[in-house]
Amino acid sequence: MKTTRFGVQAITAFETISNEGFGSDLVLLEQAVKGRRPYTHPKVAVIMIEREIIHTTPASKRIFDVLQDILQFLVLFVRILLELFVTLVQAFLPQRLKDVSGEIVLITGTGHGIGRELALHYASLGSTVVCVDIDDKNNLQTVQKAKRLNLGEVYSYSCDVSKREEVMALADRVKAEVGLISVLVNNVGIMPTHPILQQSAEEVQRVFDVNVFSQFWTIQAFLSHMQEQNRGHIICLSSIAGLVGISNLVPYCATKFAVRGLMEALHAELREGPYRDLIKTTTIFPYMTNTGLCKHPKVKFPSILGLLDPKQVARRIVEAHRSDLMEVTIPSCLLHINNWTRLLPDHCGLMLKDFIDSGVDSDLI
């Protein structure tokens, strides 16, 4: 018997039918396979189609998979173009900021600098502000200033956020005395500024405890508050030193790069779980700010890249929160400059870095 497009599969089908007792149908089936007349016995048709699908050649299967992948990529490409178009249109429209009045905002490191300005700014918008700092005296001064605004309630708590047990105890106290936290702002940070070989083991350990591990502990402590409400926002301060390595700041840069990785991974985890689009994240990368941390700043172009005012930085952080932005540098252009520079050959990026020539000198000089 001559086989057609079903080939060996048709012969196998004959054997199967013979064994299953189709008897006189074999003649009709043979004629159908040779193209003489149609054969529509349902069981035989199913067997032959099934055999043909299962035994599709590897080449045809690869072609089908490639076509499917190309189609999916084209769909993704169109979606990206649409998103770019929407973003471009929104850039020319008035910015819509979400209301934060009534939010319970916990901010770490509110004793001075950016943390203090954040507390004042959120209080001026009607938020309930929970100020957390290890320095009781300065923290109380922040609370007193915020209370004078007479807009939102303000609370003061003393806590060493580098110690997990203290943070967990703080979360229980805040929940009982104030309520569930809906916005967490991890602002606290320290910055020893001298060469790596002059950094003591205690300094390196301390900068990681304060700048990195404290953020893990506060997220673990207060994320459950947001899950209970099915909404929330986590804002963490990294730094320009979390995008670009800077001399005399090796441990500090390592901690700020770690914060970026922490937040990117946290965003991915929240996005893949039941709280997608309910609990937001924002990572902030401020340029050098006049808070006292930069004891010996080195600035080549002070009119363009001078030290930032803490009030300006705090205002931009709150705007990023209210706009639901994922990553923001202050100034905003630095994120785009960094991203584009990474596409260039290494020496091109180093040439640009040498031209800008900003950083910090050692505080041991």
GROMACS .gro file of C-alpha atoms in nm:
model
  365
    1MET     CA    1   0.000   0.000   0.000
    2LYS     CA    2   0.132   0.347  -0.097
    3THR     CA    3   0.138   0.602   0.182
    4THR     CA    4   0.028   0.961   0.143
    5ARG     CA    5   0.088   1.264   0.369
    6PHE     CA    6   0.001   1.055   0.672
    7GLY     CA    7   0.287   0.818   0.578
    8VAL     CA    8   0.380   0.569   0.844
    9GLN     CA    9   0.116   0.714   1.075
   10ALA     CA   10  -0.161   0.595   0.842
   11ILE     CA   11  -0.019   0.242   0.838
   12THR     CA   12   0.000   0.250   1.216
   13ALA     CA   13  -0.361   0.362   1.218
   14PHE     CA   14  -0.454   0.058   1.001
   15GLU     CA   15  -0.288  -0.174   1.249
   16THR     CA   16  -0.462  -0.008   1.541
   17ILE     CA   17  -0.802  -0.033   1.369
   18SER     CA   18  -0.744  -0.396   1.277
   19ASN     CA   19  -0.665  -0.480   1.634
   20GLU     CA   20  -0.973  -0.293   1.752
   21GLY     CA   21  -1.206  -0.485   1.521
   22PHE     CA   22  -1.306  -0.244   1.245
   23GLY     CA   23  -1.296  -0.530   0.990
   24SER     CA   24  -1.466  -0.423   0.662
   25ASP     CA   25  -1.379  -0.056   0.719
   26LEU     CA   26  -1.017  -0.126   0.626
   27VAL     CA   27  -1.089  -0.116   0.252
   28LEU     CA   28  -1.261   0.222   0.281
   29LEU     CA   29  -0.980   0.353   0.498
   30GLU     CA   30  -0.715   0.245   0.247
   31GLN     CA   31  -0.905   0.419  -0.033
   32ALA     CA   32  -0.933   0.736   0.181
   33VAL     CA   33  -0.559   0.739   0.245
   34LYS     CA   34  -0.491   0.695  -0.132
   35GLY     CA   35  -0.720   0.992  -0.199
   36ARG     CA   36  -0.993   0.795  -0.381
   37ARG     CA   37  -1.284   0.872  -0.149
   38PRO     CA   38  -1.342   1.036   0.191
   39TYR     CA   39  -1.354   0.825   0.502
   40THR     CA   40  -1.529   0.978   0.799
   41HIS     CA   41  -1.544   0.712   1.067
   42PRO     CA   42  -1.500   0.929   1.379
   43LYS     CA   43  -1.266   0.703   1.569
   44VAL     CA   44  -1.036   0.655   1.273
   45ALA     CA   45  -1.031   1.029   1.196
   46VAL     CA   46  -0.937   1.108   1.556
   47ILE     CA   47  -0.658   0.853   1.554
   48MET     CA   48  -0.512   0.980   1.227
   49ILE     CA   49  -0.531   1.352   1.328
   50GLU     CA   50  -0.385   1.276   1.668
   51ARG     CA   51  -0.100   1.080   1.510
   52GLU     CA   52  -0.028   1.363   1.268
   53ILE     CA   53  -0.015   1.627   1.544
   54ILE     CA   54   0.198   1.421   1.780
   55HIS     CA   55   0.445   1.332   1.510
   56THR     CA   56   0.485   1.681   1.364
   57THR     CA   57   0.840   1.718   1.241
   58PRO     CA   58   1.087   1.902   1.470
   59ALA     CA   59   1.153   2.156   1.196
   60SER     CA   60   0.788   2.255   1.161
   61LYS     CA   61   0.753   2.277   1.539
   62ARG     CA   62   1.055   2.510   1.559
   63ILE     CA   63   0.909   2.729   1.285
   64PHE     CA   64   0.578   2.748   1.469
   65ASP     CA   65   0.755   2.842   1.797
   66VAL     CA   66   0.959   3.111   1.625
   67LEU     CA   67   0.650   3.262   1.461
   68GLN     CA   68   0.473   3.259   1.796
   69ASP     CA   69   0.768   3.436   1.964
   70ILE     CA   70   0.782   3.696   1.686
   71LEU     CA   71   0.411   3.765   1.726
   72GLN     CA   72   0.449   3.809   2.103
   73PHE     CA   73   0.743   4.044   2.051
   74LEU     CA   74   0.545   4.253   1.803
   75VAL     CA   75   0.260   4.283   2.053
   76LEU     CA   76   0.510   4.390   2.322
   77PHE     CA   77   0.669   4.642   2.083
   78VAL     CA   78   0.331   4.799   2.007
   79ARG     CA   79   0.248   4.821   2.378
   80ILE     CA   80   0.583   4.991   2.449
   81LEU     CA   81   0.520   5.243   2.172
   82LEU     CA   82   0.176   5.318   2.314
   83GLU     CA   83   0.321   5.364   2.663
   84LEU     CA   84   0.587   5.601   2.526
   85PHE     CA   85   0.318   5.800   2.348
   86VAL     CA   86   0.106   5.826   2.663
   87THR     CA   87   0.409   5.934   2.869
   88LEU     CA   88   0.499   6.196   2.610
   89VAL     CA   89   0.146   6.337   2.612
   90GLN     CA   90   0.137   6.343   2.993
   91ALA     CA   91   0.461   6.543   2.998
   92PHE     CA   92   0.274   6.834   2.837
   93LEU     CA   93  -0.032   6.809   3.062
   94PRO     CA   94  -0.070   6.960   3.410
   95GLN     CA   95   0.073   6.722   3.669
   96ARG     CA   96  -0.189   6.550   3.884
   97LEU     CA   97  -0.066   6.477   4.237
   98LYS     CA   98  -0.251   6.237   4.464
   99ASP     CA   99  -0.386   6.362   4.794
  100VAL     CA  100  -0.184   6.263   5.103
  101SER     CA  101  -0.400   6.431   5.365
  102GLY     CA  102  -0.512   6.172   5.614
  103GLU     CA  103  -0.217   5.941   5.538
  104ILE     CA  104  -0.012   5.819   5.834
  105VAL     CA  105   0.348   5.881   5.729
  106LEU     CA  106   0.642   5.739   5.924
  107ILE     CA  107   0.978   5.902   5.850
  108THR     CA  108   1.314   5.789   5.987
  109GLY     CA  109   1.597   6.031   6.060
  110THR     CA  110   1.376   6.333   6.128
  111GLY     CA  111   1.614   6.501   6.375
  112HIS     CA  112   1.766   6.723   6.107
  113GLY     CA  113   1.827   6.776   5.736
  114ILE     CA  114   1.607   6.613   5.474
  115GLY     CA  115   1.414   6.412   5.734
  116ARG     CA  116   1.310   6.725   5.922
  117GLU     CA  117   1.202   6.900   5.602
  118LEU     CA  118   1.003   6.593   5.496
  119ALA     CA  119   0.817   6.594   5.828
  120LEU     CA  120   0.731   6.962   5.789
  121HIS     CA  121   0.622   6.917   5.428
  122TYR     CA  122   0.394   6.618   5.497
  123ALA     CA  123   0.248   6.794   5.799
  124SER     CA  124   0.171   7.099   5.584
  125LEU     CA  125  -0.027   6.871   5.350
  126GLY     CA  126  -0.245   6.740   5.632
  127SER     CA  127  -0.075   6.404   5.684
  128THR     CA  128  -0.034   6.247   6.025
  129VAL     CA  129   0.344   6.237   6.068
  130VAL     CA  130   0.536   5.990   6.285
  131CYS     CA  131   0.889   6.121   6.343
  132VAL     CA  132   1.152   5.860   6.431
  133ASP     CA  133   1.508   5.939   6.533
  134ILE     CA  134   1.769   5.822   6.780
  135ASP     CA  135   1.831   6.185   6.883
  136ASP     CA  136   1.540   6.275   7.112
  137LYS     CA  137   1.629   6.643   7.147
  138ASN     CA  138   1.649   6.723   6.776
  139ASN     CA  139   1.350   6.503   6.700
  140LEU     CA  140   1.133   6.693   6.949
  141GLN     CA  141   1.239   7.020   6.785
  142THR     CA  142   1.115   6.883   6.451
  143VAL     CA  143   0.784   6.781   6.609
  144GLN     CA  144   0.737   7.123   6.769
  145LYS     CA  145   0.797   7.298   6.435
  146ALA     CA  146   0.552   7.067   6.260
  147LYS     CA  147   0.285   7.115   6.525
  148ARG     CA  148   0.297   7.491   6.478
  149LEU     CA  149   0.151   7.438   6.130
  150ASN     CA  150  -0.174   7.321   6.296
  151LEU     CA  151  -0.262   7.098   6.001
  152GLY     CA  152  -0.177   6.737   6.079
  153GLU     CA  153  -0.103   6.539   6.394
  154VAL     CA  154   0.265   6.484   6.468
  155TYR     CA  155   0.422   6.218   6.693
  156SER     CA  156   0.777   6.163   6.816
  157TYR     CA  157   0.940   5.826   6.876
  158SER     CA  158   1.295   5.740   6.976
  159CYS     CA  159   1.439   5.431   6.807
  160ASP     CA  160   1.771   5.295   6.686
  161VAL     CA  161   1.644   5.166   6.351
  162SER     CA  162   1.964   4.967   6.295
  163LYS     CA  163   1.840   4.724   6.564
  164ARG     CA  164   1.565   4.494   6.443
  165GLU     CA  165   1.410   4.425   6.784
  166GLU     CA  166   1.366   4.799   6.848
  167VAL     CA  167   1.202   4.851   6.510
  168MET     CA  168   0.958   4.563   6.566
  169ALA     CA  169   0.867   4.702   6.907
  170LEU     CA  170   0.821   5.046   6.751
  171ALA     CA  171   0.580   4.904   6.493
  172ASP     CA  172   0.360   4.760   6.769
  173ARG     CA  173   0.363   5.089   6.963
  174VAL     CA  174   0.279   5.299   6.660
  175LYS     CA  175  -0.004   5.065   6.562
  176ALA     CA  176  -0.156   5.087   6.911
  177GLU     CA  177  -0.102   5.461   6.970
  178VAL     CA  178  -0.134   5.616   6.623
  179GLY     CA  179  -0.272   5.361   6.379
  180LEU     CA  180  -0.162   5.166   6.074
  181ILE     CA  181   0.123   5.323   5.876
  182SER     CA  182   0.031   5.384   5.512
  183VAL     CA  183   0.350   5.561   5.398
  184LEU     CA  184   0.703   5.466   5.503
  185VAL     CA  185   0.993   5.699   5.427
  186ASN     CA  186   1.337   5.548   5.494
  187ASN     CA  187   1.556   5.856   5.514
  188VAL     CA  188   1.811   5.779   5.784
  189GLY     CA  189   2.176   5.754   5.679
  190ILE     CA  190   2.536   5.816   5.780
  191MET     CA  191   2.838   5.888   5.557
  192PRO     CA  192   3.198   5.838   5.671
  193THR     CA  193   3.418   6.002   5.407
  194HIS     CA  194   3.772   5.868   5.389
  195PRO     CA  195   3.969   5.610   5.184
  196ILE     CA  196   3.878   5.243   5.215
  197LEU     CA  197   4.202   5.146   5.393
  198GLN     CA  198   4.129   5.407   5.659
  199GLN     CA  199   3.776   5.281   5.722
  200SER     CA  200   3.768   5.078   6.041
  201ALA     CA  201   3.572   4.754   6.066
  202GLU     CA  202   3.336   4.924   6.311
  203GLU     CA  203   3.271   5.210   6.066
  204VAL     CA  204   3.196   4.975   5.778
  205GLN     CA  205   2.964   4.764   5.995
  206ARG     CA  206   2.786   5.073   6.128
  207VAL     CA  207   2.728   5.230   5.785
  208PHE     CA  208   2.569   4.905   5.663
  209ASP     CA  209   2.360   4.870   5.980
  210VAL     CA  210   2.219   5.224   5.947
  211ASN     CA  211   2.200   5.268   5.570
  212VAL     CA  212   2.091   4.918   5.462
  213PHE     CA  213   1.976   4.689   5.739
  214SER     CA  214   1.757   4.956   5.898
  215GLN     CA  215   1.560   4.969   5.573
  216PHE     CA  216   1.510   4.593   5.580
  217TRP     CA  217   1.383   4.609   5.937
  218THR     CA  218   1.141   4.897   5.878
  219ILE     CA  219   1.002   4.735   5.562
  220GLN     CA  220   0.953   4.405   5.744
  221ALA     CA  221   0.789   4.586   6.036
  222PHE     CA  222   0.551   4.817   5.848
  223LEU     CA  223   0.472   4.634   5.524
  224SER     CA  224   0.213   4.431   5.715
  225HIS     CA  225   0.042   4.761   5.814
  226MET     CA  226  -0.005   4.837   5.444
  227GLN     CA  227  -0.119   4.486   5.361
  228GLU     CA  228  -0.393   4.516   5.622
  229GLN     CA  229  -0.518   4.829   5.443
  230ASN     CA  230  -0.463   4.694   5.088
  231ARG     CA  231  -0.269   5.011   5.005
  232GLY     CA  232   0.055   5.185   5.091
  233HIS     CA  233   0.375   5.346   4.967
  234ILE     CA  234   0.738   5.275   5.056
  235ILE     CA  235   0.993   5.548   4.981
  236CYS     CA  236   1.364   5.483   5.031
  237LEU     CA  237   1.649   5.729   4.993
  238SER     CA  238   1.949   5.603   4.804
  239SER     CA  239   2.189   5.860   4.660
  240ILE     CA  240   2.372   5.964   4.345
  241ALA     CA  241   2.640   5.752   4.512
  242GLY     CA  242   2.402   5.461   4.452
  243LEU     CA  243   2.435   5.517   4.076
  244VAL     CA  244   2.801   5.618   4.043
  245GLY     CA  245   3.102   5.509   4.245
  246ILE     CA  246   3.278   5.796   4.427
  247SER     CA  247   3.620   5.796   4.593
  248ASN     CA  248   3.638   5.829   4.973
  249LEU     CA  249   3.286   5.682   4.985
  250VAL     CA  250   3.342   5.312   4.914
  251PRO     CA  251   3.130   5.170   5.200
  252TYR     CA  252   2.870   5.445   5.159
  253CYS     CA  253   2.840   5.381   4.784
  254ALA     CA  254   2.804   5.008   4.852
  255THR     CA  255   2.514   5.074   5.089
  256LYS     CA  256   2.338   5.307   4.846
  257PHE     CA  257   2.375   5.061   4.557
  258ALA     CA  258   2.229   4.801   4.795
  259VAL     CA  259   1.926   5.022   4.861
  260ARG     CA  260   1.860   5.042   4.488
  261GLY     CA  261   1.874   4.663   4.456
  262LEU     CA  262   1.653   4.622   4.762
  263MET     CA  263   1.386   4.851   4.622
  264GLU     CA  264   1.395   4.707   4.270
  265ALA     CA  265   1.355   4.354   4.406
  266LEU     CA  266   1.083   4.463   4.650
  267HIS     CA  267   0.891   4.626   4.366
  268ALA     CA  268   0.915   4.303   4.163
  269GLU     CA  269   0.794   4.095   4.458
  270LEU     CA  270   0.497   4.323   4.528
  271ARG     CA  271   0.410   4.339   4.158
  272GLU     CA  272   0.393   3.961   4.128
  273GLY     CA  273   0.179   3.916   4.440
  274PRO     CA  274  -0.174   4.010   4.546
  275TYR     CA  275  -0.075   4.372   4.621
  276ARG     CA  276   0.017   4.465   4.264
  277ASP     CA  277  -0.068   4.833   4.206
  278LEU     CA  278  -0.185   4.859   4.568
  279ILE     CA  279   0.149   4.906   4.747
  280LYS     CA  280   0.384   5.137   4.555
  281THR     CA  281   0.760   5.192   4.583
  282THR     CA  282   0.976   5.495   4.511
  283THR     CA  283   1.356   5.517   4.521
  284ILE     CA  284   1.517   5.860   4.551
  285PHE     CA  285   1.873   5.941   4.437
  286PRO     CA  286   1.960   6.291   4.565
  287TYR     CA  287   2.276   6.473   4.464
  288MET     CA  288   2.493   6.613   4.746
  289THR     CA  289   2.270   6.801   4.988
  290ASN     CA  290   2.364   7.063   5.244
  291THR     CA  291   2.277   6.858   5.554
  292GLY     CA  292   2.619   6.837   5.718
  293LEU     CA  293   2.697   6.486   5.594
  294CYS     CA  294   2.922   6.624   5.318
  295LYS     CA  295   3.196   6.775   5.533
  296HIS     CA  296   3.436   6.848   5.247
  297PRO     CA  297   3.234   6.860   4.923
  298LYS     CA  298   3.419   6.897   4.593
  299VAL     CA  299   3.217   7.087   4.331
  300LYS     CA  300   3.357   7.204   3.997
  301PHE     CA  301   3.041   7.377   3.869
  302PRO     CA  302   2.864   7.525   4.174
  303SER     CA  303   2.616   7.721   3.962
  304ILE     CA  304   2.498   7.397   3.794
  305LEU     CA  305   2.574   7.121   4.045
  306GLY     CA  306   2.610   7.298   4.377
  307LEU     CA  307   2.493   7.152   4.708
  308LEU     CA  308   2.116   7.113   4.718
  309ASP     CA  309   1.887   7.278   4.972
  310PRO     CA  310   1.720   7.018   5.201
  311LYS     CA  311   1.384   7.194   5.156
  312GLN     CA  312   1.408   7.161   4.779
  313VAL     CA  313   1.501   6.793   4.809
  314ALA     CA  314   1.213   6.723   5.050
  315ARG     CA  315   0.963   6.895   4.820
  316ARG     CA  316   1.084   6.687   4.524
  317ILE     CA  317   1.060   6.364   4.725
  318VAL     CA  318   0.700   6.437   4.821
  319GLU     CA  319   0.617   6.520   4.458
  320ALA     CA  320   0.769   6.188   4.347
  321HIS     CA  321   0.557   6.009   4.606
  322ARG     CA  322   0.240   6.188   4.500
  323SER     CA  323   0.317   6.113   4.133
  324ASP     CA  324   0.381   5.741   4.200
  325LEU     CA  325   0.723   5.757   4.036
  326MET     CA  326   0.948   5.453   4.076
  327GLU     CA  327   1.292   5.614   4.052
  328VAL     CA  328   1.385   5.981   4.080
  329THR     CA  329   1.717   6.161   4.085
  330ILE     CA  330   1.746   6.512   4.220
  331PRO     CA  331   1.808   6.690   3.986
  332SER     CA  332   1.598   6.471   3.755
  333CYS     CA  333   1.838   6.494   3.460
  334LEU     CA  334   2.106   6.291   3.640
  335LEU     CA  335   1.914   5.963   3.606
  336HIS     CA  336   1.894   6.002   3.228
  337ILE     CA  337   2.259   6.109   3.202
  338ASN     CA  338   2.365   5.803   3.401
  339ASN     CA  339   2.150   5.563   3.196
  340TRP     CA  340   2.275   5.697   2.862
  341THR     CA  341   2.637   5.710   2.978
  342ARG     CA  342   2.621   5.340   3.066
  343LEU     CA  343   2.558   5.267   2.697
  344LEU     CA  344   2.887   5.432   2.598
  345PRO     CA  345   3.233   5.272   2.609
  346ASP     CA  346   3.384   5.275   2.958
  347HIS     CA  347   3.640   5.544   2.878
  348CYS     CA  348   3.368   5.780   2.754
  349GLY     CA  349   3.189   5.754   3.087
  350LEU     CA  350   3.514   5.816   3.276
  351MET     CA  351   3.585   6.123   3.062
  352LEU     CA  352   3.243   6.267   3.152
  353LYS     CA  353   3.297   6.186   3.519
  354ASP     CA  354   3.638   6.359   3.516
  355PHE     CA  355   3.482   6.662   3.349
  356ILE     CA  356   3.208   6.696   3.613
  357ASP     CA  357   3.465   6.627   3.889
  358SER     CA  358   3.223   6.629   4.183
  359GLY     CA  359   3.262   6.431   4.502
  360VAL     CA  360   3.400   6.458   4.854
  361ASP     CA  361   3.747   6.495   4.998
  362SER     CA  362   3.857   6.286   5.294
  363ASP     CA  363   3.737   6.411   5.633
  364LEU     CA  364   4.067   6.297   5.787
  365ILE     CA  365   4.267   6.569   5.611
   0.00000   0.00000   0.00000
